[in-house]
Amino acid sequence: MLLMMLGIVVAKADTKRVLFDAGWQFTQNGKTVKVDLPHDWDIYAGPDAKTGATGTGGGWYPGGKGEYRKTFKTPEGEVVRLHFEGVYQKAEVFINGQKAGQHAYGYTPFTVDITPYLYKEGDNEVLVKVDNSEQPNCRWYSGSGIYRHVWLVTSPALHIAENGVYINTPLVDDEAMVRVEVTVENASDVERTATVMVGAETMPITVPAKGSETDTLVFFVQNPKLWSPDTPILYEVRAMLQEQDKTIDSQLARFGLLNFSYDSRMGFMFNGKITPLNGACVHHDDGILGAMAFDAAEIRKVRQMKDAGFNLIRTSHNPPSRAFLDACDSIGMLVIDEAFDGWRQAKTPYDYSTLIDSCYREDIHAMVRRDNNHPSVICWSIGNEVMERKDIQVVTTARKMKQAIEDYYCERPVTEALCSWDSDWEIYDPHAEVLDIVGYNYMIHKHASDHERTPERVILQTESFPRDAWKNWQIVDEYPYVIGDIVWTGLDYLGESGIGRYYYDGDTPGEHYVEGGQPEWHGAYCGDVDITGWRKPISHYRELLWNRETAPALYMAVKEPNGYYGTIRETAWSVWPTWESWNWKGGIGPKGETVPSWEGKPIEVEVYTSLPAVRLYLNDQLVGEQQSAECKAVFTLPYQPGTLRAEGVTEEGKTVSVSLSTAGEPAQIRLTADKTTFLADGQDLAYVTVEILDSEGRVCPDAAIPLTATVKGAGSLLAFASADLKDTGVYTDQRCTTWKGRALMAVRSSAKSGNISIHVQGKGLSQGELKLNTINRR
């Protein structure tokens, strides 16, 4: 990320934002514990298919009610507010016993003015009541509690409003017009006149008593440096508020300069270049952390998708955290910012259908006001597979949703994910006409007939099956009116239990949505990347399809033999279980059963490649050579332990190769941190990958070994889990059983700098040890 500053004047800003996350008392079911936010009480409880009120959709977690309390001194400032980035859900805020505000929807931010309720002296108490007891209310894991940050905000009576610097940046040839709306609020009892300054531009503004006023300034940037996923260049501008020649408030805003267009003839054009959208649907949870939206976790989530070759994320099906969008801006990731899953007809008994009429405008406005300045956000989405799609009134609802976005000056297109579960697709044309870009969930097979009927329609496949990667890439590549494909999903996630699973004879049969759900599962296995961060083979294949010039030229994995652990059954969102493993020598299976060796039996090896041909060797003996088709070469050979090697030759004549070797018995534990130094602010995280190795340092890809972790010093263990979504262990516990030889730890820093010592032990293994260090922010 490169940061460009435009006319920044450093001045004292009377509006102050103080992170308010530390030192809360959380009470549930008569028990009180001290917590620091973000906090999700569900992830500390764990899943239970017998008692979990959230059901199969929510991952069998408990939900329920909880209360958060904190005492604080009255801060200086004429206006004092609490800003909540996200509370799931139905939050009520009390100050010193008096109700100060409430907010129903769990995924949008809200602010409560607490000024009238504060004591002039002594301690104040804030009480936040959270009610997630009406279940089920979500089709995926929501978490429960104050799961995003809280801020204490103090301002002068006359101040720039929250999200009060609202920027749009249409490009004109070699210069960029920057259109800045500044909203000023006046909490005093008299009309006030002031001056707004943005860079060299100024304008007078008169704000009525107890009211607000918005005015617009325009300036130009010559030879703008454009933001893109490859060059995420950000600009900064500060709006200043002056009264009687004194600066009384200011607000800093970041934005990017970019230019994109879309039509059915050229497709999606970004900064003048045709840019197919290779997208991933991503839910809001952070895997082993549940819903707790630590900045480091949100950054890691975006980085994982970037490293997997995606250039777009659809925030299915709710607005994300501010930290998530900041990460997309700085790392370089396009975003479809989605407001809701459903509308008026319920998908679950207590979902947004119970709130829509009273809340939709407020929630859409909260999303747009907060997220507008982010250059990563290229499109708004107003819904997903709404149930009332056959009722003509759905068109009116769609128009109202779109109008709520357009209540603000906004240049981004609006989409919605449409679908059909029967043959009635064409009847949705009036609904589709409301949208600037029409989202297709699993309906891309209709693209040709739809283009013939409505040739101006721009189509984006907003959800697709993981196994259809080649077909979907090919459609986008050949037909410009189909501007991209968004797979369901980029990451495994909690809830929607069992979607994407494969299973064996003897397991509960059928899809995740069968009556009664899949009680053995508490999460979704349809992601390209699992919850420990391991990229599944389908991820490497998809990256190669969309990024031929930058993706590795070779990748190799082995299809699990049908019958090795049992007869394999697939489901709609699954892919065949395929692993970076050449260990098929038998042993103990996932259910404790004895598995015989596969030696001498046929096994399939898949090599994903951008090269025209691949050779495969086993123990340095040539198995054969295959011409690649659909970026893949598939070999069948009798299994024999040893070393498997795939080779290819690039256009430059360079030989490239990848290999897999049979691992021996588990002997040691390896710990690898994503960073060894991080901030001592009580908020930063280090992720530690835990792997089981043999005596020669090779990962044991079948190892399922119980481990115990201890963390001492200037940090604490936040979570420890594997990617096994059938393991019902509590993620925040210090014990974990590895799956496929891996697990993941999250370590949280304390507020004091120092060293952190990590030890992981397992019976019969040399323990893993790691030292980390935390430092104060400079």
PDB file of C-alpha atoms in Angstrom, residues 348-605:
ATOM      1  CA  THR A 348     -35.646 -18.905   9.492  1.00  0.00           C
ATOM      2  CA  PRO A 349     -38.321 -18.006  12.057  1.00  0.00           C
ATOM      3  CA  TYR A 350     -36.549 -14.973  13.569  1.00  0.00           C
ATOM      4  CA  ASP A 351     -34.459 -13.628  10.690  1.00  0.00           C
ATOM      5  CA  TYR A 352     -34.435 -10.154   9.113  1.00  0.00           C
ATOM      6  CA  SER A 353     -38.027 -10.572   7.964  1.00  0.00           C
ATOM      7  CA  THR A 354     -38.992  -9.581  11.522  1.00  0.00           C
ATOM      8  CA  LEU A 355     -37.052  -6.293  11.232  1.00  0.00           C
ATOM      9  CA  ILE A 356     -37.160  -5.245   7.604  1.00  0.00           C
ATOM     10  CA  ASP A 357     -39.902  -2.619   7.594  1.00  0.00           C
ATOM     11  CA  SER A 358     -38.614  -0.778  10.656  1.00  0.00           C
ATOM     12  CA  CYS A 359     -34.877  -1.174  10.051  1.00  0.00           C
ATOM     13  CA  TYR A 360     -33.878  -1.590   6.396  1.00  0.00           C
ATOM     14  CA  ARG A 361     -33.304   2.099   5.626  1.00  0.00           C
ATOM     15  CA  GLU A 362     -31.320   2.648   8.813  1.00  0.00           C
ATOM     16  CA  ASP A 363     -29.192  -0.438   8.156  1.00  0.00           C
ATOM     17  CA  ILE A 364     -28.527   0.350   4.496  1.00  0.00           C
ATOM     18  CA  HIS A 365     -27.645   3.932   5.386  1.00  0.00           C
ATOM     19  CA  ALA A 366     -25.249   2.690   8.067  1.00  0.00           C
ATOM     20  CA  MET A 367     -23.534   0.470   5.500  1.00  0.00           C
ATOM     21  CA  VAL A 368     -23.286   3.111   2.792  1.00  0.00           C
ATOM     22  CA  ARG A 369     -22.176   5.986   5.033  1.00  0.00           C
ATOM     23  CA  ARG A 370     -19.455   3.902   6.644  1.00  0.00           C
ATOM     24  CA  ASP A 371     -18.217   2.050   3.568  1.00  0.00           C
ATOM     25  CA  ASN A 372     -18.516   4.580   0.752  1.00  0.00           C
ATOM     26  CA  ASN A 373     -14.963   5.925   0.961  1.00  0.00           C
ATOM     27  CA  HIS A 374     -13.389   2.488   0.624  1.00  0.00           C
ATOM     28  CA  PRO A 375     -12.028   2.118  -2.933  1.00  0.00           C
ATOM     29  CA  SER A 376     -12.228  -1.665  -2.579  1.00  0.00           C
ATOM     30  CA  VAL A 377     -16.042  -1.516  -2.553  1.00  0.00           C
ATOM     31  CA  ILE A 378     -17.101  -1.616  -6.205  1.00  0.00           C
ATOM     32  CA  CYS A 379     -20.694  -2.755  -5.807  1.00  0.00           C
ATOM     33  CA  TRP A 380     -23.535  -2.817  -3.290  1.00  0.00           C
ATOM     34  CA  SER A 381     -25.673  -5.935  -2.891  1.00  0.00           C
ATOM     35  CA  ILE A 382     -29.170  -5.652  -1.456  1.00  0.00           C
ATOM     36  CA  GLY A 383     -30.104  -9.309  -0.967  1.00  0.00           C
ATOM     37  CA  ASN A 384     -29.593 -12.998  -1.562  1.00  0.00           C
ATOM     38  CA  GLU A 385     -32.028 -15.609  -2.879  1.00  0.00           C
ATOM     39  CA  VAL A 386     -35.045 -13.851  -1.401  1.00  0.00           C
ATOM     40  CA  MET A 387     -37.905 -16.236  -0.744  1.00  0.00           C
ATOM     41  CA  GLU A 388     -40.720 -14.008  -2.058  1.00  0.00           C
ATOM     42  CA  ARG A 389     -39.216 -13.860  -5.551  1.00  0.00           C
ATOM     43  CA  LYS A 390     -42.430 -15.083  -7.229  1.00  0.00           C
ATOM     44  CA  ASP A 391     -44.503 -12.318  -5.640  1.00  0.00           C
ATOM     45  CA  ILE A 392     -44.555  -9.268  -7.920  1.00  0.00           C
ATOM     46  CA  GLN A 393     -44.225  -7.068  -4.823  1.00  0.00           C
ATOM     47  CA  VAL A 394     -40.618  -8.209  -4.653  1.00  0.00           C
ATOM     48  CA  VAL A 395     -39.879  -5.688  -7.408  1.00  0.00           C
ATOM     49  CA  THR A 396     -41.153  -2.867  -5.209  1.00  0.00           C
ATOM     50  CA  THR A 397     -38.997  -4.074  -2.318  1.00  0.00           C
ATOM     51  CA  ALA A 398     -35.938  -4.228  -4.558  1.00  0.00           C
ATOM     52  CA  ARG A 399     -36.582  -0.659  -5.727  1.00  0.00           C
ATOM     53  CA  LYS A 400     -36.918   0.534  -2.126  1.00  0.00           C
ATOM     54  CA  MET A 401     -33.665  -1.153  -1.192  1.00  0.00           C
ATOM     55  CA  LYS A 402     -31.873   0.414  -4.126  1.00  0.00           C
ATOM     56  CA  GLN A 403     -33.370   3.808  -3.365  1.00  0.00           C
ATOM     57  CA  ALA A 404     -32.085   3.593   0.207  1.00  0.00           C
ATOM     58  CA  ILE A 405     -28.577   3.317  -1.245  1.00  0.00           C
ATOM     59  CA  GLU A 406     -29.226   6.138  -3.683  1.00  0.00           C
ATOM     60  CA  ASP A 407     -30.413   8.410  -0.858  1.00  0.00           C
ATOM     61  CA  TYR A 408     -26.731   9.261  -0.837  1.00  0.00           C
ATOM     62  CA  TYR A 409     -24.718  10.449  -3.813  1.00  0.00           C
ATOM     63  CA  CYS A 410     -23.346   7.143  -4.975  1.00  0.00           C
ATOM     64  CA  GLU A 411     -21.720   6.024  -8.211  1.00  0.00           C
ATOM     65  CA  ARG A 412     -21.426   2.318  -7.515  1.00  0.00           C
ATOM     66  CA  PRO A 413     -23.718  -0.245  -9.152  1.00  0.00           C
ATOM     67  CA  VAL A 414     -26.283  -2.267  -7.225  1.00  0.00           C
ATOM     68  CA  THR A 415     -26.628  -6.025  -7.516  1.00  0.00           C
ATOM     69  CA  GLU A 416     -28.589  -8.812  -5.872  1.00  0.00           C
ATOM     70  CA  ALA A 417     -28.131 -12.571  -5.976  1.00  0.00           C
ATOM     71  CA  LEU A 418     -31.101 -14.100  -7.816  1.00  0.00           C
ATOM     72  CA  CYS A 419     -31.853 -17.795  -8.064  1.00  0.00           C
ATOM     73  CA  SER A 420     -34.486 -20.307  -9.066  1.00  0.00           C
ATOM     74  CA  TRP A 421     -35.195 -23.669  -7.499  1.00  0.00           C
ATOM     75  CA  ASP A 422     -37.527 -24.724 -10.308  1.00  0.00           C
ATOM     76  CA  SER A 423     -38.078 -23.927 -13.992  1.00  0.00           C
ATOM     77  CA  ASP A 424     -39.469 -20.418 -13.343  1.00  0.00           C
ATOM     78  CA  TRP A 425     -36.473 -18.232 -14.133  1.00  0.00           C
ATOM     79  CA  GLU A 426     -37.527 -15.908 -16.912  1.00  0.00           C
ATOM     80  CA  ILE A 427     -40.417 -14.580 -14.805  1.00  0.00           C
ATOM     81  CA  TYR A 428     -37.835 -12.745 -12.685  1.00  0.00           C
ATOM     82  CA  ASP A 429     -36.925 -10.340 -15.514  1.00  0.00           C
ATOM     83  CA  PRO A 430     -38.802  -7.387 -13.904  1.00  0.00           C
ATOM     84  CA  HIS A 431     -36.836  -8.002 -10.726  1.00  0.00           C
ATOM     85  CA  ALA A 432     -33.567  -8.215 -12.648  1.00  0.00           C
ATOM     86  CA  GLU A 433     -34.297  -4.916 -14.397  1.00  0.00           C
ATOM     87  CA  VAL A 434     -34.016  -3.089 -11.077  1.00  0.00           C
ATOM     88  CA  LEU A 435     -30.373  -4.129 -10.800  1.00  0.00           C
ATOM     89  CA  ASP A 436     -27.358  -2.597 -12.504  1.00  0.00           C
ATOM     90  CA  ILE A 437     -25.545  -5.942 -12.460  1.00  0.00           C
ATOM     91  CA  VAL A 438     -27.652  -9.088 -12.188  1.00  0.00           C
ATOM     92  CA  GLY A 439     -26.382 -11.707  -9.741  1.00  0.00           C
ATOM     93  CA  TYR A 440     -26.882 -15.354 -10.698  1.00  0.00           C
ATOM     94  CA  ASN A 441     -26.714 -17.998  -7.971  1.00  0.00           C
ATOM     95  CA  TYR A 442     -26.091 -21.358  -9.689  1.00  0.00           C
ATOM     96  CA  MET A 443     -27.965 -20.156 -12.788  1.00  0.00           C
ATOM     97  CA  ILE A 444     -25.088 -19.497 -15.178  1.00  0.00           C
ATOM     98  CA  HIS A 445     -26.396 -22.211 -17.522  1.00  0.00           C
ATOM     99  CA  LYS A 446     -29.050 -19.638 -18.468  1.00  0.00           C
ATOM    100  CA  HIS A 447     -26.560 -17.063 -19.689  1.00  0.00           C
ATOM    101  CA  ALA A 448     -26.909 -17.680 -23.447  1.00  0.00           C
ATOM    102  CA  SER A 449     -30.711 -17.631 -23.591  1.00  0.00           C
ATOM    103  CA  ASP A 450     -30.811 -14.662 -21.212  1.00  0.00           C
ATOM    104  CA  HIS A 451     -28.372 -12.730 -23.372  1.00  0.00           C
ATOM    105  CA  GLU A 452     -30.491 -13.422 -26.435  1.00  0.00           C
ATOM    106  CA  ARG A 453     -33.610 -12.209 -24.622  1.00  0.00           C
ATOM    107  CA  THR A 454     -32.017  -9.226 -22.785  1.00  0.00           C
ATOM    108  CA  PRO A 455     -28.763  -8.428 -24.644  1.00  0.00           C
ATOM    109  CA  GLU A 456     -27.885  -5.426 -22.456  1.00  0.00           C
ATOM    110  CA  ARG A 457     -27.933  -7.418 -19.219  1.00  0.00           C
ATOM    111  CA  VAL A 458     -24.615  -7.653 -17.379  1.00  0.00           C
ATOM    112  CA  ILE A 459     -24.343 -10.986 -15.567  1.00  0.00           C
ATOM    113  CA  LEU A 460     -22.212 -11.912 -12.557  1.00  0.00           C
ATOM    114  CA  GLN A 461     -22.381 -15.425 -11.145  1.00  0.00           C
ATOM    115  CA  THR A 462     -22.670 -14.567  -7.464  1.00  0.00           C
ATOM    116  CA  GLU A 463     -22.507 -18.188  -6.266  1.00  0.00           C
ATOM    117  CA  SER A 464     -21.203 -21.322  -7.939  1.00  0.00           C
ATOM    118  CA  PHE A 465     -20.326 -24.887  -7.038  1.00  0.00           C
ATOM    119  CA  PRO A 466     -16.622 -25.418  -6.234  1.00  0.00           C
ATOM    120  CA  ARG A 467     -16.240 -28.364  -8.609  1.00  0.00           C
ATOM    121  CA  ASP A 468     -17.366 -26.279 -11.602  1.00  0.00           C
ATOM    122  CA  ALA A 469     -14.191 -24.181 -11.606  1.00  0.00           C
ATOM    123  CA  TRP A 470     -13.147 -24.963 -15.183  1.00  0.00           C
ATOM    124  CA  LYS A 471     -16.597 -24.567 -16.706  1.00  0.00           C
ATOM    125  CA  ASN A 472     -17.198 -21.253 -14.966  1.00  0.00           C
ATOM    126  CA  TRP A 473     -13.794 -19.848 -15.876  1.00  0.00           C
ATOM    127  CA  GLN A 474     -14.421 -20.821 -19.501  1.00  0.00           C
ATOM    128  CA  ILE A 475     -17.801 -19.049 -19.621  1.00  0.00           C
ATOM    129  CA  VAL A 476     -16.347 -15.838 -18.200  1.00  0.00           C
ATOM    130  CA  ASP A 477     -13.416 -16.071 -20.594  1.00  0.00           C
ATOM    131  CA  GLU A 478     -15.617 -16.507 -23.678  1.00  0.00           C
ATOM    132  CA  TYR A 479     -18.616 -14.266 -22.992  1.00  0.00           C
ATOM    133  CA  PRO A 480     -17.935 -10.631 -22.039  1.00  0.00           C
ATOM    134  CA  TYR A 481     -21.469 -10.098 -20.730  1.00  0.00           C
ATOM    135  CA  VAL A 482     -20.633 -12.591 -17.952  1.00  0.00           C
ATOM    136  CA  ILE A 483     -18.189 -10.478 -15.985  1.00  0.00           C
ATOM    137  CA  GLY A 484     -17.140 -12.980 -13.331  1.00  0.00           C
ATOM    138  CA  ASP A 485     -17.685 -15.986 -11.133  1.00  0.00           C
ATOM    139  CA  ILE A 486     -17.882 -16.046  -7.324  1.00  0.00           C
ATOM    140  CA  VAL A 487     -17.434 -19.472  -5.778  1.00  0.00           C
ATOM    141  CA  TRP A 488     -19.294 -20.653  -2.694  1.00  0.00           C
ATOM    142  CA  THR A 489     -17.008 -20.309  -0.739  1.00  0.00           C
ATOM    143  CA  GLY A 490     -13.475 -18.958  -0.363  1.00  0.00           C
ATOM    144  CA  LEU A 491     -13.119 -20.123   3.231  1.00  0.00           C
ATOM    145  CA  ASP A 492     -14.603 -22.889   5.311  1.00  0.00           C
ATOM    146  CA  TYR A 493     -16.873 -21.383   7.950  1.00  0.00           C
ATOM    147  CA  LEU A 494     -18.880 -22.206  11.029  1.00  0.00           C
ATOM    148  CA  GLY A 495     -22.554 -23.030  10.703  1.00  0.00           C
ATOM    149  CA  GLU A 496     -24.539 -24.302   7.720  1.00  0.00           C
ATOM    150  CA  SER A 497     -23.366 -27.599   9.107  1.00  0.00           C
ATOM    151  CA  GLY A 498     -22.124 -30.145   6.606  1.00  0.00           C
ATOM    152  CA  ILE A 499     -22.434 -28.180   3.363  1.00  0.00           C
ATOM    153  CA  GLY A 500     -19.558 -29.196   1.114  1.00  0.00           C
ATOM    154  CA  ARG A 501     -18.899 -32.411   2.979  1.00  0.00           C
ATOM    155  CA  TYR A 502     -18.035 -35.733   1.443  1.00  0.00           C
ATOM    156  CA  TYR A 503     -18.985 -38.776   3.500  1.00  0.00           C
ATOM    157  CA  TYR A 504     -18.682 -42.537   3.664  1.00  0.00           C
ATOM    158  CA  ASP A 505     -21.247 -45.295   3.667  1.00  0.00           C
ATOM    159  CA  GLY A 506     -22.536 -45.581   7.217  1.00  0.00           C
ATOM    160  CA  ASP A 507     -22.509 -41.810   7.818  1.00  0.00           C
ATOM    161  CA  THR A 508     -25.715 -39.788   7.856  1.00  0.00           C
ATOM    162  CA  PRO A 509     -26.562 -39.598   4.144  1.00  0.00           C
ATOM    163  CA  GLY A 510     -27.665 -36.647   2.038  1.00  0.00           C
ATOM    164  CA  GLU A 511     -27.137 -32.926   1.754  1.00  0.00           C
ATOM    165  CA  HIS A 512     -26.682 -30.522   4.649  1.00  0.00           C
ATOM    166  CA  TYR A 513     -30.271 -29.355   4.332  1.00  0.00           C
ATOM    167  CA  VAL A 514     -31.954 -32.743   4.939  1.00  0.00           C
ATOM    168  CA  GLU A 515     -34.531 -32.726   7.713  1.00  0.00           C
ATOM    169  CA  GLY A 516     -32.724 -32.681  11.027  1.00  0.00           C
ATOM    170  CA  GLY A 517     -29.546 -31.373   9.432  1.00  0.00           C
ATOM    171  CA  GLN A 518     -26.128 -32.959   9.911  1.00  0.00           C
ATOM    172  CA  PRO A 519     -25.621 -33.119  13.689  1.00  0.00           C
ATOM    173  CA  GLU A 520     -22.137 -34.624  13.339  1.00  0.00           C
ATOM    174  CA  TRP A 521     -20.946 -31.376  11.757  1.00  0.00           C
ATOM    175  CA  HIS A 522     -20.810 -27.802  13.080  1.00  0.00           C
ATOM    176  CA  GLY A 523     -19.369 -26.073  10.042  1.00  0.00           C
ATOM    177  CA  ALA A 524     -19.150 -25.843   6.273  1.00  0.00           C
ATOM    178  CA  TYR A 525     -16.451 -27.652   4.276  1.00  0.00           C
ATOM    179  CA  CYS A 526     -17.096 -26.017   0.909  1.00  0.00           C
ATOM    180  CA  GLY A 527     -14.282 -23.452   1.140  1.00  0.00           C
ATOM    181  CA  ASP A 528     -11.186 -23.380  -1.007  1.00  0.00           C
ATOM    182  CA  VAL A 529      -9.242 -22.771   2.236  1.00  0.00           C
ATOM    183  CA  ASP A 530      -9.920 -24.549   5.529  1.00  0.00           C
ATOM    184  CA  ILE A 531     -10.231 -22.843   8.928  1.00  0.00           C
ATOM    185  CA  THR A 532      -6.544 -23.412   9.735  1.00  0.00           C
ATOM    186  CA  GLY A 533      -5.492 -21.621   6.553  1.00  0.00           C
ATOM    187  CA  TRP A 534      -4.526 -24.722   4.557  1.00  0.00           C
ATOM    188  CA  ARG A 535      -5.307 -24.297   0.882  1.00  0.00           C
ATOM    189  CA  LYS A 536      -7.131 -27.307  -0.495  1.00  0.00           C
ATOM    190  CA  PRO A 537      -6.104 -28.582  -3.941  1.00  0.00           C
ATOM    191  CA  ILE A 538      -9.175 -26.963  -5.537  1.00  0.00           C
ATOM    192  CA  SER A 539      -7.766 -23.612  -4.397  1.00  0.00           C
ATOM    193  CA  HIS A 540      -4.530 -24.168  -6.289  1.00  0.00           C
ATOM    194  CA  TYR A 541      -6.443 -25.282  -9.365  1.00  0.00           C
ATOM    195  CA  ARG A 542      -8.698 -22.222  -9.315  1.00  0.00           C
ATOM    196  CA  GLU A 543      -5.724 -19.891  -8.846  1.00  0.00           C
ATOM    197  CA  LEU A 544      -4.042 -21.422 -11.893  1.00  0.00           C
ATOM    198  CA  LEU A 545      -7.126 -20.992 -14.090  1.00  0.00           C
ATOM    199  CA  TRP A 546      -7.498 -17.291 -13.359  1.00  0.00           C
ATOM    200  CA  ASN A 547      -3.846 -16.328 -12.918  1.00  0.00           C
ATOM    201  CA  ARG A 548      -1.862 -18.221 -15.561  1.00  0.00           C
ATOM    202  CA  GLU A 549       1.010 -15.744 -15.564  1.00  0.00           C
ATOM    203  CA  THR A 550       1.561 -15.498 -11.811  1.00  0.00           C
ATOM    204  CA  ALA A 551       0.426 -18.821 -10.304  1.00  0.00           C
ATOM    205  CA  PRO A 552       2.961 -21.623  -9.816  1.00  0.00           C
ATOM    206  CA  ALA A 553       3.307 -23.654 -12.988  1.00  0.00           C
ATOM    207  CA  LEU A 554       2.880 -26.990 -11.200  1.00  0.00           C
ATOM    208  CA  TYR A 555       0.915 -28.276  -8.247  1.00  0.00           C
ATOM    209  CA  MET A 556       0.348 -31.934  -7.333  1.00  0.00           C
ATOM    210  CA  ALA A 557      -2.155 -33.712  -5.111  1.00  0.00           C
ATOM    211  CA  VAL A 558      -3.528 -37.238  -4.755  1.00  0.00           C
ATOM    212  CA  LYS A 559      -7.160 -38.289  -4.868  1.00  0.00           C
ATOM    213  CA  GLU A 560      -8.192 -40.357  -1.883  1.00  0.00           C
ATOM    214  CA  PRO A 561      -8.810 -43.876  -3.198  1.00  0.00           C
ATOM    215  CA  ASN A 562     -12.453 -44.850  -3.120  1.00  0.00           C
ATOM    216  CA  GLY A 563     -12.665 -47.550  -0.462  1.00  0.00           C
ATOM    217  CA  TYR A 564      -9.531 -46.641   1.484  1.00  0.00           C
ATOM    218  CA  TYR A 565     -11.589 -45.345   4.427  1.00  0.00           C
ATOM    219  CA  GLY A 566     -14.890 -46.468   2.898  1.00  0.00           C
ATOM    220  CA  THR A 567     -17.056 -45.812  -0.130  1.00  0.00           C
ATOM    221  CA  ILE A 568     -16.958 -42.061  -0.786  1.00  0.00           C
ATOM    222  CA  ARG A 569     -20.170 -40.136  -1.374  1.00  0.00           C
ATOM    223  CA  GLU A 570     -20.148 -36.548  -2.611  1.00  0.00           C
ATOM    224  CA  THR A 571     -22.635 -33.754  -2.045  1.00  0.00           C
ATOM    225  CA  ALA A 572     -23.556 -30.779  -4.224  1.00  0.00           C
ATOM    226  CA  TRP A 573     -20.926 -28.361  -2.859  1.00  0.00           C
ATOM    227  CA  SER A 574     -18.166 -30.933  -2.339  1.00  0.00           C
ATOM    228  CA  VAL A 575     -15.135 -31.853  -4.364  1.00  0.00           C
ATOM    229  CA  TRP A 576     -13.530 -35.271  -4.267  1.00  0.00           C
ATOM    230  CA  PRO A 577     -11.271 -35.536  -1.175  1.00  0.00           C
ATOM    231  CA  THR A 578      -7.815 -34.819  -2.534  1.00  0.00           C
ATOM    232  CA  TRP A 579      -4.686 -34.344  -0.448  1.00  0.00           C
ATOM    233  CA  GLU A 580      -1.033 -33.356  -0.515  1.00  0.00           C
ATOM    234  CA  SER A 581      -0.250 -36.876   0.636  1.00  0.00           C
ATOM    235  CA  TRP A 582       1.649 -39.939  -0.541  1.00  0.00           C
ATOM    236  CA  ASN A 583       0.767 -41.842   2.645  1.00  0.00           C
ATOM    237  CA  TRP A 584      -1.620 -44.648   1.760  1.00  0.00           C
ATOM    238  CA  LYS A 585       0.043 -47.423   3.691  1.00  0.00           C
ATOM    239  CA  GLY A 586      -2.845 -48.167   6.056  1.00  0.00           C
ATOM    240  CA  GLY A 587      -3.193 -47.599   9.769  1.00  0.00           C
ATOM    241  CA  ILE A 588      -5.979 -46.262  11.956  1.00  0.00           C
ATOM    242  CA  GLY A 589      -8.897 -44.564  10.214  1.00  0.00           C
ATOM    243  CA  PRO A 590     -10.965 -41.512  11.255  1.00  0.00           C
ATOM    244  CA  LYS A 591     -13.422 -43.673  13.198  1.00  0.00           C
ATOM    245  CA  GLY A 592     -10.721 -45.711  14.938  1.00  0.00           C
ATOM    246  CA  GLU A 593     -11.013 -48.538  12.435  1.00  0.00           C
ATOM    247  CA  THR A 594      -8.079 -50.495  11.025  1.00  0.00           C
ATOM    248  CA  VAL A 595      -7.274 -49.432   7.467  1.00  0.00           C
ATOM    249  CA  PRO A 596      -5.304 -51.878   5.287  1.00  0.00           C
ATOM    250  CA  SER A 597      -2.459 -50.709   3.067  1.00  0.00           C
ATOM    251  CA  TRP A 598      -3.309 -49.565  -0.468  1.00  0.00           C
ATOM    252  CA  GLU A 599       0.029 -50.807  -1.795  1.00  0.00           C
ATOM    253  CA  GLY A 600      -0.249 -52.232  -5.318  1.00  0.00           C
ATOM    254  CA  LYS A 601      -3.739 -50.850  -5.872  1.00  0.00           C
ATOM    255  CA  PRO A 602      -4.538 -48.089  -8.417  1.00  0.00           C
ATOM    256  CA  ILE A 603      -4.450 -44.487  -7.258  1.00  0.00           C
ATOM    257  CA  GLU A 604      -4.960 -41.219  -9.145  1.00  0.00           C
ATOM    258  CA  VAL A 605      -2.513 -38.339  -9.078  1.00  0.00           C
TER     259      VAL A 605
END
